Amino acid sequence: MNLIVQGLDLLLAEKQEAHRWADESYRYGGSEIAYTESDFGIPQIIALQGKIDGAMVLDEPESEVSA
């Protein structure tokens, strides 16, 4: 599971960097197309990370409380 999480973190970082590059290119006239985060799948990656985090929390055994 950790490899999946790490892979998604790397993918998200790359997609965010690509979006920043495309946004700067558009702002400074290098591109005629304005891209959104959705064009790079960023919201979908974040949603998937949230689902995995939620599943990992549910899979963790509850800590025992000693009296």
Coordinates of N, CA, C and O in Angstrom, one line a residue:
M1 N 0.8 -1.2 0.0 CA 0.0 0.0 0.0 C 0.9 1.3 0.0 O 0.5 2.2 -0.6
N2 N 2.0 1.2 0.7 CA 2.9 2.4 0.8 C 3.4 2.7 -0.6 O 3.6 3.9 -0.9
L3 N 3.7 1.7 -1.4 CA 4.2 2.0 -2.8 C 3.2 2.7 -3.6 O 3.5 3.6 -4.4
I4 N 1.9 2.4 -3.4 CA 0.9 3.1 -4.2 C 0.8 4.5 -3.7 O 0.7 5.4 -4.5
V5 N 0.8 4.7 -2.4 CA 0.8 6.1 -1.9 C 2.0 6.9 -2.4 O 1.8 8.1 -2.8
Q6 N 3.1 6.3 -2.3 CA 4.3 7.1 -2.8 C 4.2 7.4 -4.3 O 4.6 8.4 -4.7
G7 N 3.7 6.4 -5.0 CA 3.6 6.6 -6.5 C 2.6 7.7 -6.8 O 2.8 8.6 -7.7
L8 N 1.5 7.8 -6.0 CA 0.5 8.9 -6.2 C 1.1 10.2 -5.8 O 0.8 11.2 -6.5
D9 N 1.9 10.2 -4.8 CA 2.5 11.5 -4.4 C 3.4 12.0 -5.5 O 3.4 13.2 -5.8
L10 N 4.2 11.1 -6.1 CA 5.1 11.5 -7.2 C 4.3 12.0 -8.4 O 4.7 13.0 -9.0
L11 N 3.3 11.2 -8.7 CA 2.4 11.6 -9.9 C 1.8 12.9 -9.6 O 1.8 13.8 -10.6
L12 N 1.3 13.2 -8.4 CA 0.7 14.5 -8.1 C 1.7 15.6 -8.3 O 1.4 16.6 -8.9
A13 N 2.9 15.4 -7.7 CA 3.9 16.4 -7.8 C 4.2 16.8 -9.3 O 4.3 17.9 -9.7
E14 N 4.3 15.7 -10.1 CA 4.6 15.9 -11.5 C 3.5 16.7 -12.2 O 3.7 17.6 -13.1
K15 N 2.3 16.3 -12.0 CA 1.1 16.9 -12.6 C 1.0 18.3 -12.1 O 0.7 19.2 -13.0
Q16 N 1.3 18.6 -10.9 CA 1.2 20.0 -10.4 C 2.3 20.9 -11.1 O 2.0 22.0 -11.4
E17 N 3.5 20.3 -11.2 CA 4.5 21.0 -11.9 C 4.2 21.3 -13.4 O 4.4 22.4 -13.9
A18 N 3.6 20.3 -14.0 CA 3.2 20.5 -15.4 C 2.1 21.6 -15.5 O 2.1 22.4 -16.5
H19 N 1.2 21.6 -14.6 CA 0.1 22.6 -14.6 C 0.7 24.0 -14.4 O 0.4 24.9 -15.0
R20 N 1.7 24.1 -13.4 CA 2.3 25.4 -13.2 C 3.0 25.9 -14.5 O 2.9 27.1 -14.8
W21 N 3.7 25.0 -15.1 CA 4.4 25.3 -16.3 C 3.5 25.8 -17.4 O 3.7 26.8 -18.1
A22 N 2.4 25.1 -17.6 CA 1.4 25.4 -18.6 C 0.7 26.7 -18.3 O 0.5 27.6 -19.2
D23 N 0.5 27.0 -17.0 CA -0.2 28.2 -16.5 C 0.7 29.4 -16.8 O 0.3 30.5 -17.3
E24 N 2.0 29.3 -16.5 CA 3.0 30.4 -16.8 C 3.1 30.6 -18.3 O 3.2 31.7 -18.7
S25 N 3.1 29.5 -19.0 CA 3.3 29.7 -20.5 C 2.1 30.4 -21.0 O 2.2 31.3 -21.9
Y26 N 0.9 30.1 -20.5 CA -0.3 30.9 -21.0 C -0.3 32.3 -20.6 O -0.6 33.2 -21.4
R27 N 0.1 32.6 -19.3 CA 0.2 34.0 -18.9 C 1.1 34.8 -19.6 O 0.9 36.0 -19.8
Y28 N 2.2 34.3 -20.0 CA 3.3 35.1 -20.7 C 3.2 34.9 -22.2 O 4.1 35.3 -22.9
G29 N 2.1 34.4 -22.8 CA 1.9 34.4 -24.2 C 2.5 33.2 -24.9 O 2.5 33.2 -26.2
G30 N 3.0 32.3 -24.3 CA 3.6 31.1 -24.9 C 2.6 30.1 -25.4 O 2.9 29.2 -26.2
S31 N 1.4 30.2 -24.9 CA 0.4 29.2 -25.2 C -0.9 30.0 -25.4 O -1.2 30.9 -24.7
E32 N -1.8 29.5 -26.3 CA -3.1 30.1 -26.5 C -4.2 29.4 -25.7 O -5.3 29.8 -25.7
I33 N -3.8 28.3 -25.0 CA -4.8 27.5 -24.3 C -4.6 27.7 -22.8 O -3.4 27.5 -22.3
A34 N -5.6 28.0 -22.0 CA -5.6 28.0 -20.6 C -6.0 26.6 -20.0 O -7.1 26.2 -20.3
Y35 N -5.1 26.0 -19.4 CA -5.3 24.7 -18.8 C -5.8 24.8 -17.3 O -5.3 25.7 -16.6
T36 N -6.6 23.9 -16.9 CA -7.0 23.9 -15.5 C -6.4 22.7 -14.8 O -5.8 21.8 -15.5
E37 N -6.5 22.6 -13.5 CA -6.0 21.4 -12.8 C -6.7 20.2 -13.2 O -6.1 19.1 -13.2
S38 N -7.9 20.3 -13.6 CA -8.7 19.1 -14.0 C -8.1 18.5 -15.3 O -8.2 17.3 -15.6
D39 N -7.6 19.4 -16.2 CA -6.9 18.9 -17.4 C -5.8 18.0 -17.1 O -5.4 17.1 -18.0
F40 N -5.2 18.1 -16.0 CA -4.0 17.3 -15.6 C -4.4 16.2 -14.6 O -3.6 15.4 -14.2
G41 N -5.7 16.1 -14.3 CA -6.2 15.0 -13.4 C -5.8 15.2 -11.9 O -5.9 14.3 -11.1
I42 N -5.5 16.5 -11.6 CA -5.0 16.7 -10.2 C -6.2 16.5 -9.2 O -5.9 15.8 -8.2
P43 N -7.4 17.0 -9.4 CA -8.4 16.7 -8.4 C -8.7 15.2 -8.2 O -9.0 14.7 -7.1
Q44 N -8.6 14.5 -9.3 CA -8.9 13.0 -9.3 C -7.8 12.3 -8.4 O -8.1 11.4 -7.7
I45 N -6.6 12.7 -8.6 CA -5.5 12.1 -7.8 C -5.7 12.4 -6.3 O -5.5 11.5 -5.5
I46 N -6.0 13.7 -6.0 CA -6.2 14.1 -4.6 C -7.4 13.3 -4.0 O -7.3 12.8 -2.9
A47 N -8.5 13.1 -4.8 CA -9.6 12.3 -4.3 C -9.2 10.9 -4.1 O -9.6 10.3 -3.1
L48 N -8.4 10.3 -5.0 CA -8.0 8.9 -4.8 C -7.1 8.8 -3.5 O -7.2 7.8 -2.8
Q49 N -6.2 9.8 -3.3 CA -5.4 9.8 -2.1 C -6.3 9.8 -0.9 O -6.0 9.1 0.1
G50 N -7.3 10.6 -0.9 CA -8.2 10.7 0.3 C -8.9 9.4 0.5 O -9.1 8.9 1.7
K51 N -9.3 8.7 -0.5 CA -10.0 7.4 -0.4 C -9.0 6.3 0.2 O -9.3 5.6 1.1
I52 N -7.7 6.4 -0.3 CA -6.7 5.5 0.3 C -6.4 5.8 1.7 O -6.4 4.9 2.6
D53 N -6.3 7.1 2.1 CA -6.1 7.4 3.5 C -7.2 7.0 4.3 O -7.0 6.5 5.4
G54 N -8.4 7.1 3.9 CA -9.6 6.7 4.6 C -9.6 5.2 4.8 O -9.9 4.7 5.9
A55 N -9.2 4.4 3.8 CA -9.2 3.0 3.9 C -8.1 2.5 4.8 O -8.2 1.6 5.6
M56 N -7.0 3.2 4.8 CA -5.9 2.9 5.7 C -6.2 3.1 7.1 O -5.9 2.3 8.0
V57 N -7.0 4.2 7.4 CA -7.4 4.4 8.8 C -8.4 3.4 9.2 O -8.3 2.9 10.4
L58 N -9.3 2.9 8.4 CA -10.2 1.9 8.7 C -9.5 0.5 9.0 O -10.0 -0.3 9.7
D59 N -8.4 0.3 8.3 CA -7.7 -1.0 8.4 C -6.8 -1.1 9.6 O -6.4 -2.1 10.0
E60 N -6.5 0.1 10.2 CA -5.6 0.1 11.4 C -6.3 -0.5 12.6 O -7.5 -0.1 12.8
P61 N -5.7 -1.4 13.3 CA -6.3 -1.9 14.5 C -6.4 -0.8 15.6 O -5.6 0.1 15.6
E62 N -7.5 -0.8 16.3 CA -7.7 0.2 17.3 C -6.7 0.0 18.4 O -6.4 -1.2 18.8
S63 N -6.1 1.0 18.9 CA -5.1 0.9 20.0 C -5.8 0.5 21.3 O -6.9 0.9 21.6
E64 N -5.2 -0.4 22.0 CA -5.8 -0.8 23.3 C -5.5 0.2 24.4 O -4.4 0.7 24.5
V65 N -6.5 0.5 25.2 CA -6.3 1.5 26.3 C -6.2 0.7 27.5 O -7.1 -0.1 27.9
S66 N -5.1 0.8 28.2 CA -5.0 0.1 29.5 C -5.5 0.9 30.7 O -5.3 2.1 30.7
A67 N -6.2 0.3 31.6 CA -6.7 1.0 32.7 C -5.8 1.1 33.9 O -4.9 0.4 34.1

